[in-house]
């Protein structure tokens, strides 16, 4: 595992997200509304929109640009217009530090046009 320190646990409230520029990737570190930790590529697969600025509900994040929601555990889009998944990354909590494994747990998406 090649993990990078992304943030501290106090930086992201449940139902929130934070953009983190890490070596090799820009990720959205997200806490679902139950407090679970997730990380995914911080770019909607439908366009150049930051998912860390989207709305978190349950275990999904909705892109504010066109309304596509993505499953935080799989990166799969749950509605149009996005049809390609976004990469998800494994998160590890160590004390108050949030680490993201920089090897995607799912493949990186291809941007849609």
Backbone as JSON Lines, residues from 0, in Angstrom:
{"i":0,"aa":"X","n":[0.84,-1.18,0.0],"ca":[0.0,0.0,0.0],"c":[0.89,1.24,0.0]}
{"i":1,"aa":"X","n":[0.61,2.15,-0.91],"ca":[1.29,3.43,-0.96],"c":[0.29,4.48,-0.52]}
{"i":2,"aa":"X","n":[0.3,4.8,0.76],"ca":[-0.7,5.72,1.31],"c":[-0.1,7.11,1.49]}
{"i":3,"aa":"X","n":[-0.98,8.09,1.31],"ca":[-0.59,9.49,1.51],"c":[-1.5,10.11,2.55]}
{"i":4,"aa":"X","n":[-0.92,10.94,3.4],"ca":[-1.72,11.66,4.39],"c":[-2.58,12.67,3.64]}
{"i":5,"aa":"X","n":[-3.9,12.55,3.79],"ca":[-4.83,13.42,3.08],"c":[-5.3,14.58,3.94]}
{"i":6,"aa":"X","n":[-5.66,14.29,5.2],"ca":[-6.2,15.32,6.08],"c":[-6.27,14.75,7.49]}
{"i":7,"aa":"X","n":[-6.89,15.48,8.36],"ca":[-7.14,15.03,9.74],"c":[-8.63,14.75,9.88]}
{"i":8,"aa":"X","n":[-8.98,13.88,10.81],"ca":[-10.38,13.5,10.95],"c":[-11.29,14.69,11.24]}
{"i":9,"aa":"X","n":[-10.79,15.69,11.94],"ca":[-11.59,16.86,12.25],"c":[-11.82,17.78,11.06]}
{"i":10,"aa":"X","n":[-11.16,17.52,9.94],"ca":[-11.31,18.37,8.76],"c":[-12.58,18.1,7.97]}
{"i":11,"aa":"X","n":[-13.2,16.93,8.19],"ca":[-14.38,16.55,7.4],"c":[-15.47,16.05,8.34]}
{"i":12,"aa":"X","n":[-16.58,16.77,8.4],"ca":[-17.71,16.37,9.22],"c":[-18.53,15.3,8.5]}
{"i":13,"aa":"X","n":[-19.32,14.49,9.23],"ca":[-20.22,13.56,8.55],"c":[-21.11,14.32,7.57]}
{"i":14,"aa":"X","n":[-21.22,13.77,6.36],"ca":[-21.99,14.43,5.31],"c":[-21.2,15.5,4.57]}
{"i":15,"aa":"X","n":[-19.88,15.52,4.78],"ca":[-19.02,16.53,4.14],"c":[-17.97,15.91,3.27]}
{"i":16,"aa":"X","n":[-17.25,16.77,2.55],"ca":[-16.19,16.33,1.65],"c":[-15.09,17.38,1.61]}
{"i":17,"aa":"X","n":[-13.89,16.93,1.27],"ca":[-12.73,17.81,1.21],"c":[-11.88,17.44,0.0]}
{"i":18,"aa":"X","n":[-11.51,18.43,-0.79],"ca":[-10.6,18.21,-1.93],"c":[-9.18,18.1,-1.4]}
{"i":19,"aa":"X","n":[-8.47,17.05,-1.81],"ca":[-7.09,16.82,-1.37],"c":[-6.21,16.55,-2.58]}
{"i":20,"aa":"X","n":[-5.19,17.37,-2.75],"ca":[-4.22,17.16,-3.83],"c":[-3.1,16.3,-3.28]}
{"i":21,"aa":"X","n":[-3.07,15.05,-3.75],"ca":[-2.11,14.07,-3.26],"c":[-1.17,13.68,-4.39]}
{"i":22,"aa":"X","n":[-0.05,13.03,-4.08],"ca":[0.88,12.61,-5.13],"c":[0.19,11.69,-6.15]}
{"i":23,"aa":"X","n":[0.07,12.15,-7.37],"ca":[-0.5,11.33,-8.43],"c":[-2.0,11.43,-8.62]}
{"i":24,"aa":"X","n":[-2.72,12.11,-7.73],"ca":[-4.17,12.19,-7.89],"c":[-4.75,13.31,-7.03]}
{"i":25,"aa":"X","n":[-5.85,13.84,-7.51],"ca":[-6.65,14.77,-6.72],"c":[-7.89,13.99,-6.31]}
{"i":26,"aa":"X","n":[-8.11,13.87,-5.01],"ca":[-9.21,13.06,-4.51],"c":[-10.16,13.88,-3.65]}
{"i":27,"aa":"X","n":[-11.38,13.4,-3.57],"ca":[-12.35,13.94,-2.63],"c":[-12.39,12.97,-1.46]}
{"i":28,"aa":"X","n":[-12.03,13.43,-0.28],"ca":[-12.18,12.63,0.93],"c":[-13.56,12.96,1.46]}
{"i":29,"aa":"X","n":[-14.38,11.92,1.62],"ca":[-15.79,12.11,1.94],"c":[-16.15,11.3,3.18]}
{"i":30,"aa":"X","n":[-16.96,11.91,4.05],"ca":[-17.58,11.15,5.14],"c":[-19.05,11.02,4.81]}
{"i":31,"aa":"X","n":[-19.52,9.79,4.73],"ca":[-20.95,9.61,4.46],"c":[-21.75,10.08,5.66]}
{"i":32,"aa":"X","n":[-23.05,10.12,5.53],"ca":[-23.87,10.69,6.61],"c":[-23.9,9.82,7.86]}
{"i":33,"aa":"X","n":[-23.39,8.58,7.77],"ca":[-23.25,7.73,8.96],"c":[-21.85,7.84,9.56]}
{"i":34,"aa":"X","n":[-20.98,8.66,8.96],"ca":[-19.64,8.88,9.48],"c":[-18.57,8.02,8.85]}
{"i":35,"aa":"X","n":[-18.92,7.14,7.89],"ca":[-17.93,6.29,7.22],"c":[-17.04,7.11,6.3]}
{"i":36,"aa":"X","n":[-15.8,6.68,6.13],"ca":[-14.8,7.4,5.34],"c":[-14.66,6.8,3.95]}
{"i":37,"aa":"X","n":[-14.53,7.67,2.94],"ca":[-14.37,7.25,1.55],"c":[-13.44,8.23,0.85]}
{"i":38,"aa":"X","n":[-12.86,7.77,-0.26],"ca":[-12.08,8.66,-1.13],"c":[-12.35,8.26,-2.57]}
{"i":39,"aa":"X","n":[-12.54,9.24,-3.41],"ca":[-12.78,9.0,-4.82],"c":[-12.16,10.13,-5.63]}
{"i":40,"aa":"X","n":[-11.96,9.86,-6.92],"ca":[-11.41,10.89,-7.79],"c":[-12.29,12.13,-7.68]}
{"i":41,"aa":"X","n":[-11.66,13.29,-7.55],"ca":[-12.41,14.52,-7.35],"c":[-12.78,15.18,-8.68]}
{"i":42,"aa":"X","n":[-13.24,14.37,-9.6],"ca":[-13.68,14.89,-10.89],"c":[-14.8,14.01,-11.42]}
{"i":43,"aa":"X","n":[-15.94,14.62,-11.63],"ca":[-17.08,13.89,-12.2],"c":[-16.67,13.29,-13.54]}
{"i":44,"aa":"X","n":[-17.08,12.06,-13.8],"ca":[-16.73,11.41,-15.06],"c":[-17.49,12.01,-16.25]}
{"i":45,"aa":"X","n":[-18.45,12.85,-15.98],"ca":[-19.23,13.5,-17.05],"c":[-18.62,14.82,-17.48]}
{"i":46,"aa":"X","n":[-17.85,15.46,-16.62],"ca":[-17.27,16.75,-16.97],"c":[-16.29,17.22,-15.92]}
{"i":47,"aa":"X","n":[-15.77,18.39,-16.11],"ca":[-14.76,18.94,-15.21],"c":[-15.42,19.62,-14.03]}
{"i":48,"aa":"X","n":[-15.97,18.83,-13.13],"ca":[-16.67,19.35,-11.95],"c":[-16.13,18.62,-10.72]}
{"i":49,"aa":"X","n":[-15.81,19.37,-9.7],"ca":[-15.26,18.8,-8.47],"c":[-16.34,18.12,-7.65]}
{"i":50,"aa":"X","n":[-16.17,16.83,-7.4],"ca":[-17.15,16.1,-6.59],"c":[-17.08,16.49,-5.12]}
{"i":51,"aa":"X","n":[-15.95,17.02,-4.68],"ca":[-15.85,17.45,-3.28],"c":[-16.75,18.64,-2.98]}
{"i":52,"aa":"X","n":[-17.25,19.28,-4.01],"ca":[-18.19,20.4,-3.85],"c":[-19.64,19.94,-3.97]}
{"i":53,"aa":"X","n":[-19.83,18.63,-4.14],"ca":[-21.16,18.08,-4.32],"c":[-21.88,17.84,-3.0]}
{"i":54,"aa":"X","n":[-23.11,17.35,-3.12],"ca":[-23.96,17.07,-1.96],"c":[-23.82,15.6,-1.57]}
{"i":55,"aa":"X","n":[-23.48,15.35,-0.29],"ca":[-23.34,13.99,0.23],"c":[-24.66,13.61,0.89]}
{"i":56,"aa":"X","n":[-25.18,12.44,0.5],"ca":[-26.41,11.93,1.08],"c":[-26.27,10.42,1.22]}
{"i":57,"aa":"X","n":[-26.39,9.93,2.46],"ca":[-26.18,8.5,2.68],"c":[-24.79,8.12,2.24]}
{"i":58,"aa":"X","n":[-24.68,7.18,1.3],"ca":[-23.38,6.72,0.8],"c":[-23.2,7.14,-0.66]}
{"i":59,"aa":"X","n":[-23.7,8.35,-0.99],"ca":[-23.55,8.88,-2.34],"c":[-23.08,10.33,-2.28]}
{"i":60,"aa":"X","n":[-22.49,10.76,-3.39],"ca":[-22.17,12.18,-3.57],"c":[-22.77,12.58,-4.92]}
{"i":61,"aa":"X","n":[-23.45,13.71,-4.93],"ca":[-24.09,14.19,-6.15],"c":[-23.26,15.32,-6.75]}
{"i":62,"aa":"X","n":[-22.95,15.2,-8.02],"ca":[-22.23,16.24,-8.75],"c":[-23.12,17.46,-8.85]}
{"i":63,"aa":"X","n":[-22.6,18.61,-8.44],"ca":[-23.4,19.83,-8.48],"c":[-23.58,20.35,-9.9]}
{"i":64,"aa":"X","n":[-22.77,19.9,-10.85],"ca":[-22.83,20.41,-12.21],"c":[-24.01,19.92,-13.02]}
{"i":65,"aa":"X","n":[-24.22,18.6,-13.01],"ca":[-25.29,18.03,-13.83],"c":[-26.19,17.07,-13.05]}
{"i":66,"aa":"X","n":[-25.92,16.87,-11.77],"ca":[-26.82,16.08,-10.94],"c":[-26.58,14.59,-10.88]}
{"i":67,"aa":"X","n":[-25.54,14.08,-11.52],"ca":[-25.26,12.65,-11.4],"c":[-24.78,12.33,-10.0]}
{"i":68,"aa":"X","n":[-25.28,11.25,-9.43],"ca":[-24.82,10.8,-8.12],"c":[-23.9,9.6,-8.31]}
{"i":69,"aa":"X","n":[-22.91,9.48,-7.41],"ca":[-21.96,8.38,-7.47],"c":[-21.96,7.64,-6.14]}
{"i":70,"aa":"X","n":[-21.91,6.3,-6.21],"ca":[-21.8,5.46,-5.03],"c":[-20.4,5.64,-4.45]}
{"i":71,"aa":"X","n":[-20.3,5.98,-3.18],"ca":[-19.0,6.25,-2.56],"c":[-18.14,5.0,-2.41]}
{"i":72,"aa":"X","n":[-18.74,3.82,-2.39],"ca":[-17.96,2.6,-2.21],"c":[-17.48,1.99,-3.52]}
{"i":73,"aa":"X","n":[-18.21,2.22,-4.61],"ca":[-17.85,1.61,-5.9],"c":[-17.45,2.62,-6.95]}
{"i":74,"aa":"X","n":[-17.83,3.88,-6.79],"ca":[-17.59,4.89,-7.8],"c":[-18.56,4.86,-8.96]}
{"i":75,"aa":"X","n":[-19.49,3.92,-8.93],"ca":[-20.46,3.78,-10.03],"c":[-21.45,4.94,-10.04]}
{"i":76,"aa":"X","n":[-21.78,5.45,-11.24],"ca":[-22.81,6.49,-11.32],"c":[-24.18,5.86,-11.07]}
{"i":77,"aa":"X","n":[-25.03,6.59,-10.39],"ca":[-26.36,6.09,-10.05],"c":[-27.45,6.76,-10.88]}
{"i":78,"aa":"X","n":[-27.05,7.62,-11.79],"ca":[-28.01,8.29,-12.65],"c":[-27.31,9.1,-13.71]}
{"i":79,"aa":"X","n":[-28.04,9.37,-14.76],"ca":[-27.52,10.15,-15.88],"c":[-27.32,11.61,-15.46]}
{"i":80,"aa":"X","n":[-26.47,12.35,-16.14],"ca":[-25.89,12.03,-17.43],"c":[-24.59,11.22,-17.37]}
{"i":81,"aa":"X","n":[-23.98,11.04,-16.2],"ca":[-22.75,10.25,-16.12],"c":[-23.06,8.77,-16.35]}
{"i":82,"aa":"X","n":[-22.21,8.12,-17.12],"ca":[-22.36,6.68,-17.34],"c":[-21.09,5.91,-16.96]}
{"i":83,"aa":"X","n":[-19.98,6.61,-16.76],"ca":[-18.72,5.97,-16.38],"c":[-18.45,6.18,-14.89]}
{"i":84,"aa":"X","n":[-17.85,5.18,-14.24],"ca":[-17.52,5.32,-12.81],"c":[-16.32,6.25,-12.61]}
{"i":85,"aa":"X","n":[-16.14,6.66,-11.37],"ca":[-14.93,7.38,-10.96],"c":[-14.12,6.43,-10.1]}
{"i":86,"aa":"X","n":[-12.82,6.66,-10.06],"ca":[-11.93,5.81,-9.25],"c":[-12.22,6.02,-7.77]}
{"i":87,"aa":"X","n":[-12.18,4.93,-7.01],"ca":[-12.27,5.01,-5.56],"c":[-10.97,4.5,-4.96]}
{"i":88,"aa":"X","n":[-10.66,5.0,-3.78],"ca":[-9.41,4.69,-3.1],"c":[-9.72,4.2,-1.69]}
{"i":89,"aa":"X","n":[-8.86,3.34,-1.18],"ca":[-9.0,2.84,0.19],"c":[-8.55,3.9,1.18]}
{"i":90,"aa":"X","n":[-9.33,4.07,2.23],"ca":[-9.03,5.05,3.28],"c":[-8.66,4.29,4.55]}
{"i":91,"aa":"X","n":[-7.62,4.77,5.23],"ca":[-7.21,4.22,6.51],"c":[-7.13,5.37,7.51]}
{"i":92,"aa":"X","n":[-7.69,5.16,8.69],"ca":[-7.63,6.15,9.76],"c":[-6.6,5.67,10.78]}
{"i":93,"aa":"X","n":[-5.67,6.55,11.11],"ca":[-4.64,6.25,12.12],"c":[-4.65,7.4,13.11]}
{"i":94,"aa":"X","n":[-5.28,7.18,14.27],"ca":[-5.44,8.26,15.23],"c":[-6.35,9.32,14.65]}
{"i":95,"aa":"X","n":[-5.83,10.53,14.47],"ca":[-6.65,11.58,13.85],"c":[-6.2,11.89,12.42]}
{"i":96,"aa":"X","n":[-5.41,10.99,11.84],"ca":[-4.92,11.19,10.48],"c":[-5.67,10.29,9.5]}
{"i":97,"aa":"X","n":[-6.01,10.87,8.34],"ca":[-6.73,10.16,7.29],"c":[-5.75,9.91,6.14]}
{"i":98,"aa":"X","n":[-5.5,8.65,5.85],"ca":[-4.6,8.26,4.78],"c":[-5.39,7.68,3.61]}
{"i":99,"aa":"X","n":[-4.94,7.97,2.4],"ca":[-5.56,7.44,1.19],"c":[-4.52,6.61,0.46]}
{"i":100,"aa":"X","n":[-4.86,5.36,0.16],"ca":[-4.0,4.48,-0.63],"c":[-4.04,5.0,-2.07]}
{"i":101,"aa":"X","n":[-2.89,5.35,-2.63],"ca":[-2.85,5.98,-3.94],"c":[-2.99,4.99,-5.1]}
{"i":102,"aa":"X","n":[-3.13,3.72,-4.81],"ca":[-3.46,2.74,-5.83],"c":[-4.97,2.58,-5.82]}
{"i":103,"aa":"X","n":[-5.66,3.02,-6.89],"ca":[-7.12,2.96,-6.87],"c":[-7.64,1.55,-6.6]}
{"i":104,"aa":"X","n":[-8.68,1.48,-5.77],"ca":[-9.35,0.2,-5.51],"c":[-10.21,-0.19,-6.71]}
{"i":105,"aa":"X","n":[-10.63,0.82,-7.49],"ca":[-11.36,0.59,-8.74],"c":[-10.67,1.39,-9.83]}
{"i":106,"aa":"X","n":[-10.82,0.98,-11.07],"ca":[-10.11,1.68,-12.14],"c":[-10.57,3.13,-12.32]}
{"i":107,"aa":"X","n":[-9.67,3.93,-12.85],"ca":[-9.99,5.32,-13.15],"c":[-10.9,5.36,-14.36]}
{"i":108,"aa":"X","n":[-11.85,6.27,-14.31],"ca":[-12.82,6.38,-15.4],"c":[-12.22,7.08,-16.6]}
{"i":109,"aa":"X","n":[-12.91,6.95,-17.71],"ca":[-12.61,7.7,-18.91],"c":[-13.61,8.83,-18.98]}
{"i":110,"aa":"X","n":[-13.13,10.05,-19.18],"ca":[-14.04,11.19,-19.23],"c":[-15.01,11.04,-20.39]}
{"i":111,"aa":"X","n":[-16.26,11.34,-20.11],"ca":[-17.3,11.3,-21.15],"c":[-17.3,12.59,-21.91]}
{"i":112,"aa":"X","n":[-17.77,12.53,-23.13],"ca":[-17.9,13.76,-23.91],"c":[-19.32,13.99,-24.31]}
